[in-house]
Amino acid sequence: MIPKREKQVQEDCGDLLIEVLKNLVFFKVEDCGDLHMVQLEIVVIFKRDCGNLKGGIVEECGALQGDVVRLISSSSKSKSSKSLITCSTAFHFPPLNQLPDSTSYTQLRKNNLYSSWHSVNSTNTAPSSHNRNGFFSQNFNQKGSGFWIGQGLIGGVRNFSGESVSRESLNYDVVIVGAGPAGLSAAIKLKQLCKVNDVDLSVCVVEKGAEVGAHIISGNVFEPRALDELLPNWKQEEAPIHVPVSSDKFWLLSKTRAFPFPSPFNNRENYVISLSQLVRWLGMKAEELGVEIYPGFAASEILYDTTDKVIGIATNDMGVAKDGSKKDNFQPGVELKGKFGRVTLFAEGCRGSLSEKVIRKYNLRDKGQGQHQTYALGIKEVWEITADKHHAGSVLHTIGWPLDPNTYGGSFLYHMKDRQVAIGFVVALNYHNPFLNPYEEFQKFKHHPAIKPMLEGGTVLEYGARTLNEGGYQSIPYPVFPGGAIIGCSAGFLNVPKIKGSHTAMKSGMLAAESVFRTLHEGSPLEAFWDSLRNSWIWKELYTARNYRPAFEYGLFPGLALSALEHYIMKGRFPWTLKHGKPDHEATDEAQLWRPIDYPKPDGVISFDVPTSLYRSNTNHDHDQPAHLCLTDPKIPELVNLPVYAGPESRYCPARVYEHVVDETGHPKLQINAQNCLHCKACDIKDPKQNIKWTVPEGGGGPGYTVM
Amino acid sequence: MKIMVAIKRVIDYAVKIRVKPDKSGVETSNVKMSMNPFDEIALEEALRIKESGRASEVVAVSVGPSQCVDTLRTGLAMGADRAIHVEFPGTLYPLSIAKIFKALVDAEKPGLLLLGKQAIDDDCNQTGQMVAGLLKWPQGTFASKVVLDEENKVVTVDREVDGGLETLCLDLPAVITTDLRLNQPRYATLPNIMKAKSKVIKKLTPQDLKVEIKSDLEVIQVTEPPKRKAGVILSSVDELIDRLKNEARVGPQWKRPHIIERGARRGYVRSNIIQTIER
């Protein structure tokens, strides 16, 4: 069923009508909230004596897309009265036998589609609010026009878009999307600056997770450099940073052995933490300073003003059923924006949905360092192991087996406190083999003779997965756009050789806060953020680290050799900057060039199947909501992904969201189990035709990480 | 008429719970907590009654540690007017809670007391019934439909019982505990959450209400249920009987064991088994 947006337009509008039609046909897809396959069909219903107008429109329509505008003559029944109400009764739910083309209306009513209805130049006020399947918005202008909103079915429209007036709007000076390290650091810094300068700015942080820290997952060996600058008394204030790094090992694995190498990291003053716990603590600190944090609300739409400047965001409508209709507990989204000159910061983490939109819209990649962003998928489990095998603060990284020399990736194993161990596997998403399954590689890795003994006797507490950026210095986009900035991993400040991104994310948030404060308080341009970034230690760090990851394009051992050269001798002083290879989604080879990999079955003790692991991630979404994973073209999975690439999405997704099944007629079909989604964004990155668009589901859903 | 709604802060339903290593209980630190789902339904019902004009005020009440305030704020954001928090950091027991609620009801004098039918952490299903007993109020438990009749001062409750649905007519004031199919709770919207920050939460302690929280039961050990064993395929009917008799200990006394011997014809043995089990 193809969604339709139909506008029945009254007569008597002449040029205005033609203008309206032109605008409707060419309205931007963004306006309807991420629904890329809206099929716009304009039905113009004329009263009988509108011959001239009809002719005019036919002329114009030739210039517009021909089959978009349909011209229908109204029935004779409505000709008696020119009043809106009579017309509206006739047009709302016209008796089927009276319209020449009644099928569309039958479908409309049957499928709970609402239709957009605009009446121009009528003299009456609101028509009757009687409606069976449709509804009227509250917006009526003097002329008594109203709107029905077209509702999509496939992929689902989450917002009754275009109707910004029916939503409540709250004003804040600064709106931050995402309560992660970057977002919360920016919020805290802003409030600290306010206190010092005796100014008051209202700061609001929206977070799609059910609580602060629910969607935070990271290794994590934490470098407290940024936290020392932000909250110097973090130790006294009982930040959950207790375990200093006690040992640092680096192994190259073969199938049966582990070869120790000198550790390329300097983790001496760092700590092994759970980033989710730290972010919770940061959230507490932010609330103490007066920041308003709203978990459970997903920012799904960017609001622009007439000059194409970002003025804020709008949250999802809640209580929308799977077919798009409103449930009993429907609540429209809320707009969070500022009065003139206020700022929006996007801190959504790697491949944030709104950040990507903004980057595309304002072309920030080209304005920045120029290269595309490259990503890796990290899958992590937190185990509780026996006390004799646990050494708090022990840090281990491995490379090599089970990945082949052409796939960049490795594992990490960090011992936290309370006998807990964080073990994870990271696979760069520019791998070539479409049969590679990062989750299964992780399970295979756990069976290595050097790793397995440590896990025996333990239990898994939590599981999760998330993509991370590996583009580094070369891929930093220009972070400032009209109306705000992008901070944290949404821009991409992860230091790949160090495998640390939390400290740079926090620092970028703090720098943004300083620039924002100066913009709001003194009026200086927000572009100063870019300059302050380039003068900060983030830049120096990322510059020094810029050639490590691209060196691995040449393979594992050349990459290791170049990295050793960089680390011990050159330290970033090479006069050149290596470029990245192909973007991740283009790097997948066709399936015919490779053979399927036979992964061992999970044993239920050390390795597990996906459903068991998924259960441990506490992920949950309300099942009765539109799927938040949208296919731009629903045919591509059957036509391209499956035959050419053997359906890689069923392998790289760590949550088994995508399954290629055969439907009743025997045709292959892509089944999307959106309820399982871990919000890792791997599908958005790795889909070969970039057909899958990750959009934000109803707030409060998703994983529930507590010690990740 | 005032409506009082009882709310409990429990481990969120989507969280995978673990037993503590010392087997003294379930791990509750670093675990997401939220409002008991049945209490959400009770609160939603109270709000609907208030919105239809038949109640003047909805008061949310909770007993528990200091973090209960968050749960009460969610309740206020959904639409409750006031909240009362009885602070007690230790373990709670249904009878003691019922006594606290009795004291609160005596103080606030609501016309209706709504609770969830049970809490999802202990599944006791006792508090509502005990409160009704202490107050000597009529009770309608497992409500799947509540219809309030103001003039006659009665409330008609459809109860979901084992045999089907039972309709009761209760004189007000009454205690109603809600079941799943009563309604679909509303979302707390952002503007309401902001307004809830300024609503009043009154703090009390059990001593203020002259109730001592204690129990005559002591939890000795909490363990995970035994893991389900794999199924076994047996090779013959003899083996089945042997297993049933000796391992599963099924069936009454085997009056004529000499019939069940090796070499007995299958049909004969089978008919004996059927007889034995039917008996």
PDB file of C-alpha atoms in Angstrom, chain A residues 207-336:
ATOM      1  CA  GLU A 207      17.808  11.330  25.479  1.00  0.00           C
ATOM      2  CA  LYS A 208      16.141   8.513  23.581  1.00  0.00           C
ATOM      3  CA  GLY A 209      17.093   5.860  26.121  1.00  0.00           C
ATOM      4  CA  ALA A 210      14.751   5.035  28.959  1.00  0.00           C
ATOM      5  CA  GLU A 211      17.212   6.515  31.409  1.00  0.00           C
ATOM      6  CA  VAL A 212      20.538   8.304  31.231  1.00  0.00           C
ATOM      7  CA  GLY A 213      23.194   5.708  30.468  1.00  0.00           C
ATOM      8  CA  ALA A 214      20.807   3.104  29.040  1.00  0.00           C
ATOM      9  CA  HIS A 215      22.269   3.456  25.552  1.00  0.00           C
ATOM     10  CA  ILE A 216      25.869   4.016  26.572  1.00  0.00           C
ATOM     11  CA  ILE A 217      28.289   1.229  25.752  1.00  0.00           C
ATOM     12  CA  SER A 218      32.044   1.441  25.484  1.00  0.00           C
ATOM     13  CA  GLY A 219      35.144  -0.663  26.312  1.00  0.00           C
ATOM     14  CA  ASN A 220      36.239   1.388  28.421  1.00  0.00           C
ATOM     15  CA  VAL A 221      39.697   2.443  29.472  1.00  0.00           C
ATOM     16  CA  PHE A 222      39.139   6.025  30.434  1.00  0.00           C
ATOM     17  CA  GLU A 223      41.655   8.833  30.177  1.00  0.00           C
ATOM     18  CA  PRO A 224      40.504  11.356  32.765  1.00  0.00           C
ATOM     19  CA  ARG A 225      42.077  14.301  30.982  1.00  0.00           C
ATOM     20  CA  ALA A 226      38.827  15.955  29.999  1.00  0.00           C
ATOM     21  CA  LEU A 227      37.078  15.064  33.244  1.00  0.00           C
ATOM     22  CA  ASP A 228      39.925  16.685  35.185  1.00  0.00           C
ATOM     23  CA  GLU A 229      39.194  19.891  33.324  1.00  0.00           C
ATOM     24  CA  LEU A 230      35.441  19.636  33.682  1.00  0.00           C
ATOM     25  CA  LEU A 231      34.994  18.438  37.255  1.00  0.00           C
ATOM     26  CA  PRO A 232      38.398  18.457  38.977  1.00  0.00           C
ATOM     27  CA  ASN A 233      36.933  17.038  42.174  1.00  0.00           C
ATOM     28  CA  TRP A 234      35.560  13.943  40.542  1.00  0.00           C
ATOM     29  CA  LYS A 235      37.297  11.651  42.983  1.00  0.00           C
ATOM     30  CA  GLN A 236      35.835  13.345  46.036  1.00  0.00           C
ATOM     31  CA  GLU A 237      32.449  13.504  44.393  1.00  0.00           C
ATOM     32  CA  GLU A 238      32.463   9.722  44.075  1.00  0.00           C
ATOM     33  CA  ALA A 239      32.609   9.368  40.353  1.00  0.00           C
ATOM     34  CA  PRO A 240      32.412   5.664  39.485  1.00  0.00           C
ATOM     35  CA  ILE A 241      36.080   5.651  38.488  1.00  0.00           C
ATOM     36  CA  HIS A 242      37.784   3.307  40.891  1.00  0.00           C
ATOM     37  CA  VAL A 243      39.982   0.831  39.050  1.00  0.00           C
ATOM     38  CA  PRO A 244      43.319   2.123  37.790  1.00  0.00           C
ATOM     39  CA  VAL A 245      44.962   0.179  34.994  1.00  0.00           C
ATOM     40  CA  SER A 246      47.321  -2.339  36.553  1.00  0.00           C
ATOM     41  CA  SER A 247      48.694  -4.166  33.535  1.00  0.00           C
ATOM     42  CA  ASP A 248      48.636  -3.600  29.816  1.00  0.00           C
ATOM     43  CA  LYS A 249      49.056  -6.521  27.418  1.00  0.00           C
ATOM     44  CA  PHE A 250      48.926  -6.819  23.651  1.00  0.00           C
ATOM     45  CA  TRP A 251      48.788 -10.163  21.896  1.00  0.00           C
ATOM     46  CA  LEU A 252      48.828 -11.277  18.307  1.00  0.00           C
ATOM     47  CA  LEU A 253      46.644 -14.362  18.108  1.00  0.00           C
ATOM     48  CA  SER A 254      47.007 -17.306  15.825  1.00  0.00           C
ATOM     49  CA  LYS A 255      44.521 -20.118  15.878  1.00  0.00           C
ATOM     50  CA  THR A 256      46.126 -21.845  18.821  1.00  0.00           C
ATOM     51  CA  ARG A 257      48.694 -19.481  20.267  1.00  0.00           C
ATOM     52  CA  ALA A 258      49.040 -15.980  21.551  1.00  0.00           C
ATOM     53  CA  PHE A 259      52.197 -14.008  20.833  1.00  0.00           C
ATOM     54  CA  PRO A 260      52.794 -11.151  23.233  1.00  0.00           C
ATOM     55  CA  PHE A 261      53.911  -7.887  21.709  1.00  0.00           C
ATOM     56  CA  PRO A 262      55.020  -4.710  23.420  1.00  0.00           C
ATOM     57  CA  SER A 263      51.915  -2.749  24.249  1.00  0.00           C
ATOM     58  CA  PRO A 264      51.486   0.255  21.980  1.00  0.00           C
ATOM     59  CA  PHE A 265      49.359   2.018  24.544  1.00  0.00           C
ATOM     60  CA  ASN A 266      50.365   4.084  27.483  1.00  0.00           C
ATOM     61  CA  ASN A 267      47.561   3.416  29.908  1.00  0.00           C
ATOM     62  CA  ARG A 268      49.464   4.130  33.060  1.00  0.00           C
ATOM     63  CA  GLU A 269      47.281   6.886  34.420  1.00  0.00           C
ATOM     64  CA  ASN A 270      44.050   5.614  33.053  1.00  0.00           C
ATOM     65  CA  TYR A 271      41.147   3.772  34.600  1.00  0.00           C
ATOM     66  CA  VAL A 272      38.995   0.835  33.672  1.00  0.00           C
ATOM     67  CA  ILE A 273      35.416   1.980  34.011  1.00  0.00           C
ATOM     68  CA  SER A 274      31.919   1.349  32.858  1.00  0.00           C
ATOM     69  CA  LEU A 275      31.041   4.340  30.714  1.00  0.00           C
ATOM     70  CA  SER A 276      27.347   3.768  31.320  1.00  0.00           C
ATOM     71  CA  GLN A 277      27.920   4.235  35.049  1.00  0.00           C
ATOM     72  CA  LEU A 278      30.061   7.296  34.484  1.00  0.00           C
ATOM     73  CA  VAL A 279      27.434   8.886  32.277  1.00  0.00           C
ATOM     74  CA  ARG A 280      24.811   8.229  34.923  1.00  0.00           C
ATOM     75  CA  TRP A 281      26.992  10.049  37.405  1.00  0.00           C
ATOM     76  CA  LEU A 282      27.531  12.902  34.941  1.00  0.00           C
ATOM     77  CA  GLY A 283      23.766  13.091  34.520  1.00  0.00           C
ATOM     78  CA  MET A 284      23.398  13.461  38.273  1.00  0.00           C
ATOM     79  CA  LYS A 285      25.987  16.230  38.304  1.00  0.00           C
ATOM     80  CA  ALA A 286      24.263  17.982  35.429  1.00  0.00           C
ATOM     81  CA  GLU A 287      20.898  17.877  37.185  1.00  0.00           C
ATOM     82  CA  GLU A 288      22.480  19.292  40.321  1.00  0.00           C
ATOM     83  CA  LEU A 289      23.638  22.246  38.263  1.00  0.00           C
ATOM     84  CA  GLY A 290      20.171  22.813  36.898  1.00  0.00           C
ATOM     85  CA  VAL A 291      20.280  21.080  33.533  1.00  0.00           C
ATOM     86  CA  GLU A 292      16.942  19.567  32.567  1.00  0.00           C
ATOM     87  CA  ILE A 293      17.439  16.047  31.334  1.00  0.00           C
ATOM     88  CA  TYR A 294      14.530  14.186  29.768  1.00  0.00           C
ATOM     89  CA  PRO A 295      15.188  10.527  29.140  1.00  0.00           C
ATOM     90  CA  GLY A 296      12.613   8.578  27.204  1.00  0.00           C
ATOM     91  CA  PHE A 297      12.159  11.270  24.574  1.00  0.00           C
ATOM     92  CA  ALA A 298      13.596  10.729  21.139  1.00  0.00           C
ATOM     93  CA  ALA A 299      14.437  13.701  18.961  1.00  0.00           C
ATOM     94  CA  SER A 300      13.172  12.714  15.571  1.00  0.00           C
ATOM     95  CA  GLU A 301      12.827  15.889  13.578  1.00  0.00           C
ATOM     96  CA  ILE A 302      14.924  18.968  13.042  1.00  0.00           C
ATOM     97  CA  LEU A 303      13.054  22.236  12.955  1.00  0.00           C
ATOM     98  CA  TYR A 304      14.133  24.899  10.544  1.00  0.00           C
ATOM     99  CA  ASP A 305      13.069  28.456  10.141  1.00  0.00           C
ATOM    100  CA  THR A 306      12.483  30.214   6.854  1.00  0.00           C
ATOM    101  CA  THR A 307      16.164  30.975   6.381  1.00  0.00           C
ATOM    102  CA  ASP A 308      17.036  27.277   6.653  1.00  0.00           C
ATOM    103  CA  LYS A 309      18.593  27.756  10.030  1.00  0.00           C
ATOM    104  CA  VAL A 310      18.130  25.111  12.676  1.00  0.00           C
ATOM    105  CA  ILE A 311      15.926  26.413  15.449  1.00  0.00           C
ATOM    106  CA  GLY A 312      15.371  23.267  17.426  1.00  0.00           C
ATOM    107  CA  ILE A 313      14.163  19.702  17.390  1.00  0.00           C
ATOM    108  CA  ALA A 314      10.873  17.920  17.818  1.00  0.00           C
ATOM    109  CA  THR A 315      10.353  14.670  19.636  1.00  0.00           C
ATOM    110  CA  ASN A 316       8.532  11.647  18.330  1.00  0.00           C
ATOM    111  CA  ASP A 317       4.806  11.189  18.507  1.00  0.00           C
ATOM    112  CA  MET A 318       4.175   8.496  21.098  1.00  0.00           C
ATOM    113  CA  GLY A 319       1.420   5.974  20.862  1.00  0.00           C
ATOM    114  CA  VAL A 320       1.390   5.426  17.117  1.00  0.00           C
ATOM    115  CA  ALA A 321       0.304   1.938  16.113  1.00  0.00           C
ATOM    116  CA  LYS A 322       2.073  -0.304  13.622  1.00  0.00           C
ATOM    117  CA  ASP A 323      -0.179   0.715  10.753  1.00  0.00           C
ATOM    118  CA  GLY A 324       0.257   4.363  11.535  1.00  0.00           C
ATOM    119  CA  SER A 325      -3.018   5.052  13.291  1.00  0.00           C
ATOM    120  CA  LYS A 326      -3.213   6.681  16.668  1.00  0.00           C
ATOM    121  CA  LYS A 327      -3.598   4.463  19.682  1.00  0.00           C
ATOM    122  CA  ASP A 328      -5.539   5.341  22.807  1.00  0.00           C
ATOM    123  CA  ASN A 329      -2.516   6.816  24.456  1.00  0.00           C
ATOM    124  CA  PHE A 330      -1.357   8.876  21.528  1.00  0.00           C
ATOM    125  CA  GLN A 331       0.703  11.892  22.469  1.00  0.00           C
ATOM    126  CA  PRO A 332       2.017  14.252  19.799  1.00  0.00           C
ATOM    127  CA  GLY A 333       5.660  15.110  19.877  1.00  0.00           C
ATOM    128  CA  VAL A 334       6.914  18.207  21.529  1.00  0.00           C
ATOM    129  CA  GLU A 335       9.013  20.878  19.920  1.00  0.00           C
ATOM    130  CA  LEU A 336      12.064  22.055  21.741  1.00  0.00           C
TER     131      LEU A 336
END
